Short mmCIF file of C-alpha atoms in Angstrom, two decimals:
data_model
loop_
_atom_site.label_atom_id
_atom_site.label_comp_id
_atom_site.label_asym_id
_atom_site.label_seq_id
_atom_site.Cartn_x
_atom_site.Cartn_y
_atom_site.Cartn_z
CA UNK A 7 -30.54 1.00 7.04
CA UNK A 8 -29.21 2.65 3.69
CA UNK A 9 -27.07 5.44 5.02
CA UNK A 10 -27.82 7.37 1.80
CA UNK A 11 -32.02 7.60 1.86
CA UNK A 12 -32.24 5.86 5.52
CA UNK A 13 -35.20 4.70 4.60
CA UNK A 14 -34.84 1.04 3.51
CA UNK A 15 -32.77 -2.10 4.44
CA UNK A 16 -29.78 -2.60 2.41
CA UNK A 17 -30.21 -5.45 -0.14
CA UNK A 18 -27.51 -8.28 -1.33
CA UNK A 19 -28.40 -9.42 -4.71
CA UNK A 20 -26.10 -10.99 -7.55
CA UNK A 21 -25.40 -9.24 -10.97
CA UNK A 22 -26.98 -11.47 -14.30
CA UNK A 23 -25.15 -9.24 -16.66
CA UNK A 24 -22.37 -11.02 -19.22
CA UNK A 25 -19.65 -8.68 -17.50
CA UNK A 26 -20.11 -9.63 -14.56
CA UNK A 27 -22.06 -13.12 -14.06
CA UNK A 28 -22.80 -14.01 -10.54
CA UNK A 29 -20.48 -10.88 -9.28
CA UNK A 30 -22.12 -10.03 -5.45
CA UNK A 31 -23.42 -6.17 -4.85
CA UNK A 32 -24.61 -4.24 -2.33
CA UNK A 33 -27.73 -2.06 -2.78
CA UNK A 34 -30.43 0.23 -1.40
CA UNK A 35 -34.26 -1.14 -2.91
CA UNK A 36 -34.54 2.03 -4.14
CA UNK A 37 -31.98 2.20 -6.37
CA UNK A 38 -32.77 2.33 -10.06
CA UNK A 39 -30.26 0.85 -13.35
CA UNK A 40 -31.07 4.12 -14.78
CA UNK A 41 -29.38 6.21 -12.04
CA UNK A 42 -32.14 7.42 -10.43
CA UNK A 43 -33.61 7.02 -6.80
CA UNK A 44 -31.32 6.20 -3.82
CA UNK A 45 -27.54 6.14 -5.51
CA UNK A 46 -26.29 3.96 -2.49
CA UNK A 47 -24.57 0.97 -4.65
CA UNK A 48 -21.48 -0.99 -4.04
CA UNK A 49 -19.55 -4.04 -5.55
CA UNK A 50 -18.76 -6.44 -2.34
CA UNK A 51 -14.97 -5.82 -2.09
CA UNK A 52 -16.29 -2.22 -1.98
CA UNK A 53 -19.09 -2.59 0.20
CA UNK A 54 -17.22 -4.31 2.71
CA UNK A 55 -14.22 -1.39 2.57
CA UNK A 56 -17.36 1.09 3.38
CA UNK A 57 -18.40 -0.91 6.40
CA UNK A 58 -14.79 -1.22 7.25
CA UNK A 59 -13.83 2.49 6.77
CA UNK A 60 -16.66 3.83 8.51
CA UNK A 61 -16.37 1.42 11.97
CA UNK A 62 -19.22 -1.00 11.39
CA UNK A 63 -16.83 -3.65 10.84
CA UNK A 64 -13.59 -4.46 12.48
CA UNK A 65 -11.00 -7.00 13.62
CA UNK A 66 -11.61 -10.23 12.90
CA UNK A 67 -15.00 -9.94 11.95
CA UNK A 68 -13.24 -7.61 8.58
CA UNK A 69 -10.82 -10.37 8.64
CA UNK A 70 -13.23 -13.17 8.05
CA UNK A 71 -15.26 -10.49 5.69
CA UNK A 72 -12.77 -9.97 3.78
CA UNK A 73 -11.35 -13.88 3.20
CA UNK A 74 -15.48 -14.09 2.12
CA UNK A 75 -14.91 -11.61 -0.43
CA UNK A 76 -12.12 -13.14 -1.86
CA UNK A 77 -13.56 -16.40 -2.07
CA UNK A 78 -16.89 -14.65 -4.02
CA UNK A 79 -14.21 -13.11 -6.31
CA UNK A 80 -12.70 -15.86 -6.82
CA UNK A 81 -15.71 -17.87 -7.80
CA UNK A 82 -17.26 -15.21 -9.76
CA UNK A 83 -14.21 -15.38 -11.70
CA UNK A 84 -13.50 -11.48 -11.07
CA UNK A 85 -10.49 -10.82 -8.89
CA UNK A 86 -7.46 -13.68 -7.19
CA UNK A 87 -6.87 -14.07 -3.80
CA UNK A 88 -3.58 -11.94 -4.72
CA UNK A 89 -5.37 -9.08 -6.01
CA UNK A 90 -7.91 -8.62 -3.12
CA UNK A 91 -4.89 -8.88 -0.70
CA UNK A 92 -2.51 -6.48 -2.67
CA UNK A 93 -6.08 -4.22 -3.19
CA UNK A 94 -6.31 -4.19 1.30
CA UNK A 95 -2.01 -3.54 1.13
CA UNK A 96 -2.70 -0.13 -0.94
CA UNK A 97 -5.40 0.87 1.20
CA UNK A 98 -3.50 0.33 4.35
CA UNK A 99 -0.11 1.47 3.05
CA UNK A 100 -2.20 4.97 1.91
CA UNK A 101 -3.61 5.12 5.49
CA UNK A 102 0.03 4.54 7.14
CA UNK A 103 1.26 7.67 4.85
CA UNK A 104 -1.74 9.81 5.87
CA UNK A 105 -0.66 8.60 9.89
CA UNK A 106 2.58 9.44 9.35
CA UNK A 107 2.37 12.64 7.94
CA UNK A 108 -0.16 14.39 11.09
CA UNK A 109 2.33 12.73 13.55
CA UNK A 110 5.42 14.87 11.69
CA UNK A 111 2.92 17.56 11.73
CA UNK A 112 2.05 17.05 15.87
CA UNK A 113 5.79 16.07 16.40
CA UNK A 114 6.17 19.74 14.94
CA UNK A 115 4.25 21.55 16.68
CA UNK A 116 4.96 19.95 20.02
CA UNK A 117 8.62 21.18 19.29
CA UNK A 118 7.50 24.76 18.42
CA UNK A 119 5.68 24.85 21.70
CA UNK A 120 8.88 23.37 23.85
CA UNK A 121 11.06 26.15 22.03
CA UNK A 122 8.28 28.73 22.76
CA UNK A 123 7.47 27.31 26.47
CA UNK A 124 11.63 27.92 26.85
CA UNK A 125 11.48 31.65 25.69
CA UNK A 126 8.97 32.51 28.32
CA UNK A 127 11.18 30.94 30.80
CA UNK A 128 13.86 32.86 29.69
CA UNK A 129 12.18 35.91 29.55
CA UNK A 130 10.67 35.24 33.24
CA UNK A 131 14.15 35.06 34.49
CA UNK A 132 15.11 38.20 32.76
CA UNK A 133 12.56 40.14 34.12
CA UNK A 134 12.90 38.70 38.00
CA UNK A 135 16.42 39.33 37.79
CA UNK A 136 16.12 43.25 36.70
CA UNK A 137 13.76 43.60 39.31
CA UNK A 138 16.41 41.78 41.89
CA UNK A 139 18.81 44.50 41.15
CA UNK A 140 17.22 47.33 41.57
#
């Protein structure tokens, strides 16, 4: 189902145009060249990053997918083997940045809450000794 309209199947078809002879694409039927209807559209390389990046697609299954899309590329005379790969490297490298930046941020926090779960302590054994001496 097109995630956009959820009405209709999404379609495979090949592009015609000069630019982009034989060049795979994702699409909902609905969608129009003129912009309007259902705007769900994707080249394959992106198409298959969609399915990937929302969950419908993982493991080896996005492994094989994505040694498919090269291989289209390839043939369509659009994108080398090198590019697709170096393409997948960004988009993991920008994930791995995003990862590492909420773990400093728990990591953080978990050390506020150590220093804050200390104070109490601190301040418990205050208190329970002023009470011992009087």
């Amino acid at each position: 189902m097109c995630p956009s309209c959820e009405n209709k199947t999404v379609v495979k078809r090949t592009s015609k145009t000069v630019s982009n002879l034989d060049r795979i694409f994702y699409t909902c039927p609905d969608h129009e060249k003129d912009g309007s209807g259902c705007n769900f559209w994707f080249w394959e390389e992106g198409y298959m990053k969609y399915l990937k990046k929302n969950g419908l697609i993982a493991g080896e299954e996005a492994a094989d997918v994505n040694a498919q899309v090269a291989v289209s590329l390839k043939n369509a005379g659009q994108l080398d083997e090198a590019e697709v790969l170096r393409e997948d490297d960004d988009e993991l490298k920008q994930t791995l940045i995003i990862a590492v930046s909420i773990g400093r941020e728990l990591v953080l926090v978990l050390k506020n809450m150590l220093v804050l779960g200390w104070l109490g302590v601190a301040v418990f054994v205050c208190i329970l000794v002023v009470l011992m001496m009087k």
